[in-house]
PDB file of C-alpha atoms in Angstrom:
ATOM      1  CA  UNK Z   1      39.842 -25.908 101.054  1.00 45.00           C
ATOM      2  CA  UNK Z   2      38.463 -22.815  99.379  1.00 45.00           C
ATOM      3  CA  UNK Z   3      41.159 -22.954  96.751  1.00 45.00           C
ATOM      4  CA  UNK Z   4      40.300 -26.554  96.005  1.00 46.00           C
ATOM      5  CA  UNK Z   5      36.722 -25.621  95.284  1.00 46.00           C
ATOM      6  CA  UNK Z   6      37.796 -22.978  92.802  1.00 43.00           C
ATOM      7  CA  UNK Z   7      40.085 -25.360  90.983  1.00 42.00           C
ATOM      8  CA  UNK Z   8      37.267 -27.844  90.699  1.00 44.00           C
ATOM      9  CA  UNK Z   9      35.227 -25.392  88.556  1.00 45.00           C
ATOM     10  CA  UNK Z  10      36.214 -23.728  85.215  1.00 47.00           C
ATOM     11  CA  UNK Z  11      39.406 -21.785  85.670  1.00 46.00           C
ATOM     12  CA  UNK Z  12      39.046 -18.042  85.214  1.00 48.00           C
ATOM     13  CA  UNK Z  13      35.247 -18.252  85.138  1.00 48.00           C
ATOM     14  CA  UNK Z  14      32.941 -16.497  87.545  1.00 49.00           C
ATOM     15  CA  UNK Z  15      30.025 -18.844  86.719  1.00 51.00           C
ATOM     16  CA  UNK Z  16      29.401 -21.775  89.002  1.00 51.00           C
ATOM     17  CA  UNK Z  17      29.687 -25.242  87.573  1.00 51.00           C
ATOM     18  CA  UNK Z  18      25.921 -25.689  87.323  1.00 50.00           C
ATOM     19  CA  UNK Z  19      25.333 -22.441  85.356  1.00 52.00           C
ATOM     20  CA  UNK Z  20      23.551 -23.183  82.011  1.00 49.00           C
ATOM     21  CA  UNK Z  21      25.771 -20.683  80.213  1.00 48.00           C
ATOM     22  CA  UNK Z  22      28.799 -22.867  80.852  1.00 48.00           C
ATOM     23  CA  UNK Z  23      27.339 -26.321  81.108  1.00 49.00           C
ATOM     24  CA  UNK Z  24      26.942 -27.067  77.287  1.00 49.00           C
ATOM     25  CA  UNK Z  25      28.033 -30.467  76.242  1.00 51.00           C
ATOM     26  CA  UNK Z  26      30.391 -31.050  73.292  1.00 50.00           C
ATOM     27  CA  UNK Z  27      27.452 -32.546  71.309  1.00 49.00           C
ATOM     28  CA  UNK Z  28      25.449 -29.342  71.637  1.00 49.00           C
ATOM     29  CA  UNK Z  29      28.354 -27.199  70.431  1.00 48.00           C
ATOM     30  CA  UNK Z  30      28.900 -29.510  67.470  1.00 51.00           C
ATOM     31  CA  UNK Z  31      25.188 -29.230  66.490  1.00 50.00           C
ATOM     32  CA  UNK Z  32      25.250 -25.423  66.505  1.00 51.00           C
ATOM     33  CA  UNK Z  33      28.418 -25.396  64.414  1.00 55.00           C
ATOM     34  CA  UNK Z  34      26.781 -27.689  61.879  1.00 69.00           C
ATOM     35  CA  UNK Z  35      23.775 -25.321  61.468  1.00 70.00           C
ATOM     36  CA  UNK Z  36      26.046 -22.321  60.914  1.00 72.00           C
ATOM     37  CA  UNK Z  37      28.010 -24.203  58.285  1.00 71.00           C
ATOM     38  CA  UNK Z  38      24.765 -25.225  56.565  1.00 72.00           C
ATOM     39  CA  UNK Z  39      23.596 -21.603  56.442  1.00 73.00           C
ATOM     40  CA  UNK Z  40      26.907 -20.489  54.974  1.00 72.00           C
ATOM     41  CA  UNK Z  41      26.799 -23.276  52.395  1.00 74.00           C
ATOM     42  CA  UNK Z  42      23.235 -22.377  51.362  1.00 76.00           C
ATOM     43  CA  UNK Z  43      24.106 -18.689  50.935  1.00 75.00           C
ATOM     44  CA  UNK Z  44      27.173 -19.602  48.907  1.00 70.00           C
ATOM     45  CA  UNK Z  45      25.156 -21.929  46.649  1.00 73.00           C
ATOM     46  CA  UNK Z  46      22.525 -19.239  46.086  1.00 74.00           C
ATOM     47  CA  UNK Z  47      25.184 -16.714  45.039  1.00 68.00           C
ATOM     48  CA  UNK Z  48      26.700 -19.171  42.557  1.00 71.00           C
ATOM     49  CA  UNK Z  49      23.295 -19.848  40.959  1.00 65.00           C
ATOM     50  CA  UNK Z  50      22.611 -16.114  40.595  1.00 64.00           C
ATOM     51  CA  UNK Z  51      25.955 -15.648  38.856  1.00 62.00           C
ATOM     52  CA  UNK Z  52      25.200 -18.509  36.462  1.00 62.00           C
ATOM     53  CA  UNK Z  53      21.815 -16.951  35.582  1.00 57.00           C
ATOM     54  CA  UNK Z  54      23.491 -13.621  34.860  1.00 56.00           C
ATOM     55  CA  UNK Z  55      25.858 -15.375  32.472  1.00 56.00           C
ATOM     56  CA  UNK Z  56      22.918 -17.035  30.675  1.00 56.00           C
ATOM     57  CA  UNK Z  57      21.070 -13.729  30.065  1.00 56.00           C
ATOM     58  CA  UNK Z  58      22.472 -12.225  26.825  1.00 59.00           C
ATOM     59  CA  UNK Z  59      23.299  -8.527  26.625  1.00 58.00           C
ATOM     60  CA  UNK Z  60      20.462  -6.338  25.269  1.00 54.00           C
ATOM     61  CA  UNK Z  61      20.243  -6.136  21.475  1.00 56.00           C
ATOM     62  CA  UNK Z  62      20.341  -2.877  19.522  1.00 48.00           C
ATOM     63  CA  UNK Z  63      16.566  -3.111  18.984  1.00 49.00           C
ATOM     64  CA  UNK Z  64      15.960  -3.648  22.731  1.00 53.00           C
ATOM     65  CA  UNK Z  65      18.107  -0.653  23.527  1.00 46.00           C
ATOM     66  CA  UNK Z  66      16.168   1.526  21.084  1.00 42.00           C
ATOM     67  CA  UNK Z  67      12.820   0.368  22.434  1.00 44.00           C
ATOM     68  CA  UNK Z  68      13.869   0.961  26.038  1.00 45.00           C
ATOM     69  CA  UNK Z  69      14.959   4.490  25.141  1.00 42.00           C
ATOM     70  CA  UNK Z  70      11.829   5.190  23.080  1.00 42.00           C
ATOM     71  CA  UNK Z  71       9.455   4.157  25.830  1.00 41.00           C
ATOM     72  CA  UNK Z  72      10.673   7.002  27.983  1.00 39.00           C
ATOM     73  CA  UNK Z  73       9.422   9.595  25.486  1.00 38.00           C
ATOM     74  CA  UNK Z  74       6.824   7.993  23.202  1.00 40.00           C
ATOM     75  CA  UNK Z  75       5.303   4.583  22.761  1.00 41.00           C
ATOM     76  CA  UNK Z  76       6.742   2.765  19.738  1.00 37.00           C
ATOM     77  CA  UNK Z  77       5.075   0.030  17.736  1.00 41.00           C
ATOM     78  CA  UNK Z  78       7.119  -3.112  17.525  1.00 44.00           C
ATOM     79  CA  UNK Z  79       8.116  -4.240  14.044  1.00 42.00           C
ATOM     80  CA  UNK Z  80       6.408  -7.535  13.173  1.00 48.00           C
ATOM     81  CA  UNK Z  81       8.759 -10.478  13.192  1.00 44.00           C
ATOM     82  CA  UNK Z  82       7.875 -11.330   9.588  1.00 44.00           C
ATOM     83  CA  UNK Z  83       9.046  -7.920   8.384  1.00 44.00           C
ATOM     84  CA  UNK Z  84      12.212  -8.180  10.440  1.00 45.00           C
ATOM     85  CA  UNK Z  85      12.945 -11.507   8.787  1.00 44.00           C
ATOM     86  CA  UNK Z  86      12.442 -10.131   5.270  1.00 44.00           C
ATOM     87  CA  UNK Z  87      14.558  -7.049   5.961  1.00 44.00           C
ATOM     88  CA  UNK Z  88      17.393  -8.951   7.590  1.00 43.00           C
ATOM     89  CA  UNK Z  89      17.577 -11.751   5.050  1.00 43.00           C
ATOM     90  CA  UNK Z  90      16.106 -10.653   1.704  1.00 51.00           C
ATOM     91  CA  UNK Z  91      15.929 -13.247  -1.004  1.00 57.00           C
ATOM     92  CA  UNK Z  92      17.806 -12.359  -4.173  1.00 59.00           C
ATOM     93  CA  UNK Z  93      16.442 -13.239  -7.574  1.00 64.00           C
ATOM     94  CA  UNK Z  94      18.599 -14.449 -10.418  1.00 66.00           C
ATOM     95  CA  UNK Z  95      19.586 -10.851 -11.298  1.00 75.00           C
ATOM     96  CA  UNK Z  96      20.945 -10.280  -7.800  1.00 82.00           C
ATOM     97  CA  UNK Z  97      18.282  -7.686  -6.944  1.00 85.00           C
ATOM     98  CA  UNK Z  98      17.004  -7.820  -3.352  1.00 89.00           C
ATOM     99  CA  UNK Z  99      13.406  -9.009  -3.488  1.00 88.00           C
ATOM    100  CA  UNK Z 100      10.580  -8.488  -1.019  1.00 89.00           C
ATOM    101  CA  UNK Z 101       7.980 -11.229  -1.059  1.00 91.00           C
ATOM    102  CA  UNK Z 102       4.433  -9.833  -0.971  1.00 92.00           C
ATOM    103  CA  UNK Z 103       1.730 -12.102   0.381  1.00 94.00           C
ATOM    104  CA  UNK Z 104      -1.919 -12.059  -0.652  1.00 94.00           C
ATOM    105  CA  UNK Z 105      -2.750 -10.499   2.711  1.00 94.00           C
ATOM    106  CA  UNK Z 106      -0.254  -7.709   1.990  1.00 95.00           C
ATOM    107  CA  UNK Z 107      -1.813  -7.084  -1.432  1.00 95.00           C
ATOM    108  CA  UNK Z 108      -5.315  -6.917  -0.007  1.00 94.00           C
ATOM    109  CA  UNK Z 109      -4.213  -4.437   2.662  1.00 96.00           C
ATOM    110  CA  UNK Z 110      -2.245  -2.037   0.448  1.00 96.00           C
ATOM    111  CA  UNK Z 111      -4.740  -2.054  -2.438  1.00 95.00           C
ATOM    112  CA  UNK Z 112      -7.943  -1.664  -0.456  1.00 94.00           C
ATOM    113  CA  UNK Z 113      -7.584   2.125   0.175  1.00 94.00           C
ATOM    114  CA  UNK Z 114      -7.477   2.782  -3.594  1.00 95.00           C
ATOM    115  CA  UNK Z 115     -10.363   0.546  -4.679  1.00 94.00           C
ATOM    116  CA  UNK Z 116     -12.647   3.581  -5.157  1.00 94.00           C
ATOM    117  CA  UNK Z 117     -10.163   5.570  -7.249  1.00 96.00           C
ATOM    118  CA  UNK Z 118      -9.804   6.456 -10.910  1.00 95.00           C
ATOM    119  CA  UNK Z 119      -6.900   7.835 -12.929  1.00 95.00           C
ATOM    120  CA  UNK Z 120      -7.533  10.766 -15.226  1.00 94.00           C
ATOM    121  CA  UNK Z 121      -5.610  12.919 -17.645  1.00 91.00           C
ATOM    122  CA  UNK Z 122      -6.801  16.099 -19.313  1.00 88.00           C
ATOM    123  CA  UNK Z 123      -5.669  15.914 -22.925  1.00 81.00           C
ATOM    124  CA  UNK Z 124      -3.816  18.899 -24.342  1.00 77.00           C
ATOM    125  CA  UNK Z 125      -3.907  21.019 -21.203  1.00 81.00           C
ATOM    126  CA  UNK Z 126      -2.286  21.095 -17.784  1.00 85.00           C
ATOM    127  CA  UNK Z 127      -4.188  22.542 -14.823  1.00 89.00           C
ATOM    128  CA  UNK Z 128      -3.060  23.481 -11.350  1.00 91.00           C
ATOM    129  CA  UNK Z 129      -4.028  21.169  -8.517  1.00 92.00           C
ATOM    130  CA  UNK Z 130      -6.559  23.460  -6.819  1.00 93.00           C
ATOM    131  CA  UNK Z 131      -8.163  24.544 -10.090  1.00 94.00           C
ATOM    132  CA  UNK Z 132      -8.527  20.954 -11.327  1.00 94.00           C
ATOM    133  CA  UNK Z 133      -9.990  19.784  -8.012  1.00 95.00           C
ATOM    134  CA  UNK Z 134     -12.519  22.629  -8.055  1.00 94.00           C
ATOM    135  CA  UNK Z 135     -13.554  21.843 -11.638  1.00 94.00           C
ATOM    136  CA  UNK Z 136     -14.005  18.127 -10.917  1.00 96.00           C
ATOM    137  CA  UNK Z 137     -16.077  18.871  -7.811  1.00 95.00           C
ATOM    138  CA  UNK Z 138     -18.370  21.074  -9.906  1.00 95.00           C
ATOM    139  CA  UNK Z 139     -18.489  18.634 -12.816  1.00 95.00           C
ATOM    140  CA  UNK Z 140     -19.182  15.417 -10.894  1.00 95.00           C
ATOM    141  CA  UNK Z 141     -20.935  16.738  -7.754  1.00 94.00           C
ATOM    142  CA  UNK Z 142     -19.846  13.876  -5.458  1.00 95.00           C
ATOM    143  CA  UNK Z 143     -21.586  13.285  -2.132  1.00 94.00           C
ATOM    144  CA  UNK Z 144     -18.251  13.869  -0.356  1.00 92.00           C
ATOM    145  CA  UNK Z 145     -15.187  15.877  -1.304  1.00 92.00           C
ATOM    146  CA  UNK Z 146     -12.726  14.321  -3.717  1.00 95.00           C
ATOM    147  CA  UNK Z 147      -9.038  13.738  -3.108  1.00 95.00           C
ATOM    148  CA  UNK Z 148      -6.643  14.406  -5.997  1.00 95.00           C
ATOM    149  CA  UNK Z 149      -3.048  13.180  -6.104  1.00 95.00           C
ATOM    150  CA  UNK Z 150      -0.613  14.029  -8.896  1.00 94.00           C
ATOM    151  CA  UNK Z 151       1.076  10.856 -10.149  1.00 94.00           C
ATOM    152  CA  UNK Z 152       3.417  12.458 -12.678  1.00 90.00           C
ATOM    153  CA  UNK Z 153       3.349  12.784 -16.492  1.00 89.00           C
ATOM    154  CA  UNK Z 154       0.061  14.747 -16.136  1.00 89.00           C
ATOM    155  CA  UNK Z 155      -1.790  11.744 -14.699  1.00 93.00           C
ATOM    156  CA  UNK Z 156      -3.942  12.454 -11.651  1.00 95.00           C
ATOM    157  CA  UNK Z 157      -5.422   9.936  -9.234  1.00 96.00           C
ATOM    158  CA  UNK Z 158      -8.910  10.897  -8.064  1.00 97.00           C
ATOM    159  CA  UNK Z 159     -10.099   9.137  -4.940  1.00 97.00           C
ATOM    160  CA  UNK Z 160     -13.794   8.919  -4.110  1.00 97.00           C
ATOM    161  CA  UNK Z 161     -15.150   8.255  -0.648  1.00 93.00           C
ATOM    162  CA  UNK Z 162     -18.053   6.166  -1.905  1.00 92.00           C
ATOM    163  CA  UNK Z 163     -18.432   3.461  -4.518  1.00 92.00           C
ATOM    164  CA  UNK Z 164     -21.583   5.138  -5.823  1.00 93.00           C
ATOM    165  CA  UNK Z 165     -19.793   8.387  -6.699  1.00 95.00           C
ATOM    166  CA  UNK Z 166     -17.102   6.526  -8.634  1.00 94.00           C
ATOM    167  CA  UNK Z 167     -19.640   4.367 -10.464  1.00 90.00           C
ATOM    168  CA  UNK Z 168     -21.565   7.468 -11.506  1.00 91.00           C
ATOM    169  CA  UNK Z 169     -18.480   9.007 -13.113  1.00 92.00           C
ATOM    170  CA  UNK Z 170     -17.605   5.761 -14.892  1.00 88.00           C
ATOM    171  CA  UNK Z 171     -21.157   5.228 -16.126  1.00 82.00           C
ATOM    172  CA  UNK Z 172     -21.686   8.728 -17.438  1.00 83.00           C
ATOM    173  CA  UNK Z 173     -19.624  10.851 -19.779  1.00 76.00           C
ATOM    174  CA  UNK Z 174     -17.724  11.680 -21.867  1.00 81.00           C
ATOM    175  CA  UNK Z 175     -16.294  14.385 -19.623  1.00 87.00           C
ATOM    176  CA  UNK Z 176     -14.686  17.687 -20.624  1.00 86.00           C
ATOM    177  CA  UNK Z 177     -13.129  20.641 -18.861  1.00 88.00           C
ATOM    178  CA  UNK Z 178     -13.948  23.401 -21.306  1.00 85.00           C
ATOM    179  CA  UNK Z 179     -13.096  21.983 -24.740  1.00 78.00           C
ATOM    180  CA  UNK Z 180     -10.516  19.557 -23.337  1.00 83.00           C
ATOM    181  CA  UNK Z 181     -11.358  15.872 -23.068  1.00 82.00           C
ATOM    182  CA  UNK Z 182     -10.722  13.970 -19.809  1.00 89.00           C
ATOM    183  CA  UNK Z 183      -9.514  10.408 -20.228  1.00 88.00           C
ATOM    184  CA  UNK Z 184     -10.719   8.215 -17.388  1.00 90.00           C
ATOM    185  CA  UNK Z 185      -9.581   4.780 -16.356  1.00 90.00           C
ATOM    186  CA  UNK Z 186     -10.229   2.775 -13.247  1.00 90.00           C
ATOM    187  CA  UNK Z 187      -7.279   2.621 -10.871  1.00 93.00           C
ATOM    188  CA  UNK Z 188      -5.149  -0.450 -11.437  1.00 90.00           C
ATOM    189  CA  UNK Z 189      -2.357  -1.910  -9.282  1.00 93.00           C
ATOM    190  CA  UNK Z 190       1.235  -1.089 -10.207  1.00 93.00           C
ATOM    191  CA  UNK Z 191       0.173   1.746 -12.511  1.00 92.00           C
ATOM    192  CA  UNK Z 192       3.295   3.180 -14.164  1.00 92.00           C
ATOM    193  CA  UNK Z 193       2.864   6.665 -15.618  1.00 90.00           C
ATOM    194  CA  UNK Z 194       5.921   6.279 -17.857  1.00 89.00           C
ATOM    195  CA  UNK Z 195       4.375   3.263 -19.598  1.00 87.00           C
ATOM    196  CA  UNK Z 196       0.697   4.260 -19.608  1.00 84.00           C
ATOM    197  CA  UNK Z 197      -0.950   5.443 -22.818  1.00 79.00           C
ATOM    198  CA  UNK Z 198      -2.450   8.896 -22.539  1.00 74.00           C
ATOM    199  CA  UNK Z 199      -5.338   7.945 -24.844  1.00 76.00           C
ATOM    200  CA  UNK Z 200      -6.661   5.062 -22.736  1.00 80.00           C
ATOM    201  CA  UNK Z 201     -10.132   5.739 -21.397  1.00 82.00           C
ATOM    202  CA  UNK Z 202     -13.276   4.053 -20.080  1.00 82.00           C
ATOM    203  CA  UNK Z 203     -16.297   3.964 -22.401  1.00 84.00           C
ATOM    204  CA  UNK Z 204     -19.539   2.029 -22.804  1.00 88.00           C
ATOM    205  CA  UNK Z 205     -20.097  -0.241 -25.789  1.00 92.00           C
ATOM    206  CA  UNK Z 206     -23.269  -1.822 -27.121  1.00 94.00           C
ATOM    207  CA  UNK Z 207     -23.754  -5.208 -28.744  1.00 96.00           C
ATOM    208  CA  UNK Z 208     -26.988  -4.730 -30.704  1.00 94.00           C
ATOM    209  CA  UNK Z 209     -28.937  -7.844 -31.645  1.00 93.00           C
ATOM    210  CA  UNK Z 210     -26.809 -10.177 -29.511  1.00 94.00           C
ATOM    211  CA  UNK Z 211     -28.501 -13.618 -29.437  1.00 94.00           C
ATOM    212  CA  UNK Z 212     -30.202 -14.291 -26.116  1.00 94.00           C
ATOM    213  CA  UNK Z 213     -28.076 -17.357 -25.322  1.00 94.00           C
ATOM    214  CA  UNK Z 214     -24.992 -15.119 -25.174  1.00 94.00           C
ATOM    215  CA  UNK Z 215     -26.465 -13.080 -22.316  1.00 94.00           C
ATOM    216  CA  UNK Z 216     -24.202 -14.975 -19.964  1.00 94.00           C
ATOM    217  CA  UNK Z 217     -21.757 -13.203 -17.656  1.00 93.00           C
ATOM    218  CA  UNK Z 218     -18.748 -15.307 -18.604  1.00 94.00           C
ATOM    219  CA  UNK Z 219     -19.554 -15.057 -22.315  1.00 95.00           C
ATOM    220  CA  UNK Z 220     -20.073 -11.286 -22.134  1.00 96.00           C
ATOM    221  CA  UNK Z 221     -16.702 -10.823 -20.424  1.00 95.00           C
ATOM    222  CA  UNK Z 222     -15.042 -12.888 -23.157  1.00 95.00           C
ATOM    223  CA  UNK Z 223     -16.578 -10.597 -25.769  1.00 96.00           C
ATOM    224  CA  UNK Z 224     -15.390  -7.587 -23.759  1.00 95.00           C
ATOM    225  CA  UNK Z 225     -11.774  -8.807 -23.809  1.00 94.00           C
ATOM    226  CA  UNK Z 226     -11.839  -8.694 -27.625  1.00 95.00           C
ATOM    227  CA  UNK Z 227     -12.862  -5.030 -27.518  1.00 94.00           C
ATOM    228  CA  UNK Z 228     -10.692  -3.793 -24.654  1.00 92.00           C
ATOM    229  CA  UNK Z 229     -10.374  -4.406 -20.952  1.00 90.00           C
ATOM    230  CA  UNK Z 230     -13.836  -5.256 -19.556  1.00 91.00           C
ATOM    231  CA  UNK Z 231     -14.667  -3.500 -16.302  1.00 86.00           C
ATOM    232  CA  UNK Z 232     -18.375  -3.927 -15.791  1.00 86.00           C
ATOM    233  CA  UNK Z 233     -21.569  -5.382 -17.241  1.00 91.00           C
ATOM    234  CA  UNK Z 234     -24.650  -3.192 -17.188  1.00 90.00           C
ATOM    235  CA  UNK Z 235     -27.027  -4.522 -14.527  1.00 88.00           C
ATOM    236  CA  UNK Z 236     -29.966  -4.643 -16.987  1.00 90.00           C
ATOM    237  CA  UNK Z 237     -27.850  -6.732 -19.332  1.00 92.00           C
ATOM    238  CA  UNK Z 238     -26.665  -9.012 -16.545  1.00 89.00           C
ATOM    239  CA  UNK Z 239     -30.235  -9.505 -15.292  1.00 88.00           C
ATOM    240  CA  UNK Z 240     -31.690  -9.945 -18.813  1.00 87.00           C
ATOM    241  CA  UNK Z 241     -33.968  -6.948 -18.304  1.00 86.00           C
ATOM    242  CA  UNK Z 242     -33.066  -5.345 -21.641  1.00 82.00           C
ATOM    243  CA  UNK Z 243     -32.146  -7.660 -24.518  1.00 85.00           C
ATOM    244  CA  UNK Z 244     -32.323  -5.329 -27.525  1.00 90.00           C
ATOM    245  CA  UNK Z 245     -28.600  -4.817 -26.975  1.00 94.00           C
ATOM    246  CA  UNK Z 246     -26.010  -5.875 -24.422  1.00 95.00           C
ATOM    247  CA  UNK Z 247     -24.073  -3.108 -22.694  1.00 93.00           C
ATOM    248  CA  UNK Z 248     -20.498  -3.373 -21.401  1.00 93.00           C
ATOM    249  CA  UNK Z 249     -18.085  -0.919 -19.811  1.00 88.00           C
ATOM    250  CA  UNK Z 250     -14.592  -1.372 -21.246  1.00 90.00           C
ATOM    251  CA  UNK Z 251     -11.258   0.396 -21.167  1.00 86.00           C
ATOM    252  CA  UNK Z 252      -9.887   1.069 -24.657  1.00 87.00           C
ATOM    253  CA  UNK Z 253      -7.173   3.027 -26.422  1.00 83.00           C
ATOM    254  CA  UNK Z 254      -9.049   5.768 -28.276  1.00 76.00           C
ATOM    255  CA  UNK Z 255      -6.051   6.573 -30.466  1.00 73.00           C
ATOM    256  CA  UNK Z 256      -6.081   3.082 -31.993  1.00 78.00           C
ATOM    257  CA  UNK Z 257      -8.550   1.625 -34.448  1.00 80.00           C
ATOM    258  CA  UNK Z 258     -11.603   0.549 -32.492  1.00 83.00           C
ATOM    259  CA  UNK Z 259     -13.086  -2.912 -32.938  1.00 87.00           C
ATOM    260  CA  UNK Z 260     -16.283  -2.776 -34.985  1.00 89.00           C
ATOM    261  CA  UNK Z 261     -17.105  -6.508 -35.128  1.00 92.00           C
ATOM    262  CA  UNK Z 262     -16.455  -9.614 -33.037  1.00 95.00           C
ATOM    263  CA  UNK Z 263     -16.947 -13.210 -34.112  1.00 95.00           C
ATOM    264  CA  UNK Z 264     -18.692 -15.220 -31.387  1.00 94.00           C
ATOM    265  CA  UNK Z 265     -18.686 -18.823 -32.564  1.00 93.00           C
ATOM    266  CA  UNK Z 266     -20.403 -18.613 -35.952  1.00 93.00           C
ATOM    267  CA  UNK Z 267     -22.129 -15.333 -35.122  1.00 95.00           C
ATOM    268  CA  UNK Z 268     -20.698 -12.006 -36.322  1.00 95.00           C
ATOM    269  CA  UNK Z 269     -21.515  -9.413 -33.668  1.00 96.00           C
ATOM    270  CA  UNK Z 270     -21.552  -5.679 -34.389  1.00 94.00           C
ATOM    271  CA  UNK Z 271     -19.972  -3.355 -31.795  1.00 92.00           C
ATOM    272  CA  UNK Z 272     -21.033   0.274 -31.314  1.00 90.00           C
ATOM    273  CA  UNK Z 273     -19.621   2.883 -28.947  1.00 87.00           C
ATOM    274  CA  UNK Z 274     -21.624   5.273 -26.773  1.00 84.00           C
ATOM    275  CA  UNK Z 275     -20.895   8.997 -26.756  1.00 73.00           C
ATOM    276  CA  UNK Z 276     -17.388   8.601 -28.102  1.00 70.00           C
ATOM    277  CA  UNK Z 277     -16.108  11.928 -29.418  1.00 61.00           C
ATOM    278  CA  UNK Z 278     -13.530  12.473 -32.117  1.00 62.00           C
ATOM    279  CA  UNK Z 279     -10.525  13.452 -30.020  1.00 57.00           C
ATOM    280  CA  UNK Z 280      -7.105  14.754 -31.011  1.00 61.00           C
ATOM    281  CA  UNK Z 281      -4.604  13.430 -28.485  1.00 55.00           C
ATOM    282  CA  UNK Z 282      -2.102  16.115 -29.437  1.00 60.00           C
ATOM    283  CA  UNK Z 283      -4.062  19.275 -28.697  1.00 59.00           C
ATOM    284  CA  UNK Z 284      -6.831  17.650 -26.642  1.00 51.00           C
ATOM    285  CA  UNK Z 285      -9.653  19.206 -28.640  1.00 53.00           C
ATOM    286  CA  UNK Z 286     -12.598  17.338 -30.129  1.00 51.00           C
ATOM    287  CA  UNK Z 287     -13.691  17.441 -33.757  1.00 52.00           C
ATOM    288  CA  UNK Z 288     -10.530  16.137 -35.416  1.00 56.00           C
ATOM    289  CA  UNK Z 289      -7.963  13.385 -35.024  1.00 58.00           C
ATOM    290  CA  UNK Z 290      -4.219  13.556 -34.479  1.00 59.00           C
ATOM    291  CA  UNK Z 291      -3.301  13.168 -38.161  1.00 59.00           C
ATOM    292  CA  UNK Z 292      -5.469  16.180 -39.030  1.00 60.00           C
ATOM    293  CA  UNK Z 293      -4.188  18.422 -36.245  1.00 69.00           C
ATOM    294  CA  UNK Z 294      -2.615  21.647 -37.486  1.00 65.00           C
ATOM    295  CA  UNK Z 295      -0.347  23.733 -35.264  1.00 60.00           C
ATOM    296  CA  UNK Z 296      -2.052  26.742 -33.692  1.00 55.00           C
ATOM    297  CA  UNK Z 297      -1.396  30.079 -35.428  1.00 55.00           C
ATOM    298  CA  UNK Z 298       1.381  32.259 -34.094  1.00 51.00           C
ATOM    299  CA  UNK Z 299       0.461  35.351 -32.097  1.00 52.00           C
ATOM    300  CA  UNK Z 300       0.400  38.526 -34.248  1.00 53.00           C
ATOM    301  CA  UNK Z 301       3.511  39.930 -32.602  1.00 52.00           C
ATOM    302  CA  UNK Z 302       5.509  36.885 -33.697  1.00 47.00           C
ATOM    303  CA  UNK Z 303       4.172  36.555 -37.244  1.00 48.00           C
ATOM    304  CA  UNK Z 304       6.221  39.432 -38.703  1.00 50.00           C
ATOM    305  CA  UNK Z 305       9.485  38.953 -36.830  1.00 49.00           C
ATOM    306  CA  UNK Z 306      12.451  38.439 -39.207  1.00 49.00           C
ATOM    307  CA  UNK Z 307      14.107  35.070 -39.136  1.00 47.00           C
ATOM    308  CA  UNK Z 308      17.452  34.907 -37.401  1.00 44.00           C
ATOM    309  CA  UNK Z 309      20.419  34.271 -39.686  1.00 45.00           C
ATOM    310  CA  UNK Z 310      22.814  31.509 -38.784  1.00 42.00           C
ATOM    311  CA  UNK Z 311      25.969  33.126 -37.491  1.00 39.00           C
ATOM    312  CA  UNK Z 312      29.394  31.528 -37.673  1.00 40.00           C
ATOM    313  CA  UNK Z 313      31.791  32.882 -35.097  1.00 39.00           C
ATOM    314  CA  UNK Z 314      35.423  32.315 -35.849  1.00 42.00           C
ATOM    315  CA  UNK Z 315      36.955  30.456 -38.757  1.00 35.00           C
TER     316      UNK Z 315
END
């Protein structure tokens, strides 16, 4: 009888038939199995999605690698996308030369720092940088120190820190360092020293007896273009405060024949020049012109040296 009771329960089990640990129905076991399979399936799906995302992310570019390295030592400014585009795909002109397109915004930005600058050249003499800077400081007495930059071919860019200081130098003159004349021109974009004339300078001209109806800004600038390159109209002329003569600031080539008359409609207008010296653009001295320049005398020790005979070595 005792053996029959044992056989009626679960063989090999010490739990009685009514024990909850052994009384699970097949439906309950099937439900737990389904949850485990669902968890496994979800984890598997998540892993597959992560792998697909890794495939979609491209490897870091050379620029990204450089930036990631640079940020460990110093902060680097990113190159604007527009510049990257121009550098990576420059447009070639018909000569096959790589061309960089410059926008109006670019021009405004790169030209603005030099808007209060002039370009000078001392005729007939070359001075050292420090000596020239010291002389100009003494000569012009600017409110702030000047900055001088050598451009080549004896041209020097002088940068003022105020518009008033530059205007003063342009309005006054002529200027000399000792006996040597200083040509002055306002800074201009794309100035090429190899093509610039050494005799170009800024001067003031007068238009005596100009009829009152021609005291018009546009008309005055048109007259100025016939004389040289107009830079400025005197404020008294522009405001009709002084009408005995009109006054213009122009840039001219002093080595060329200067314009003495201009025809304005039916009116013949006389042109006179203020404070213009007679300059020799060979030696840089005033008082004579290039065609009348004689070479300086030889030092005494060289005047009596015998001339060297031409020697022929070998026959």
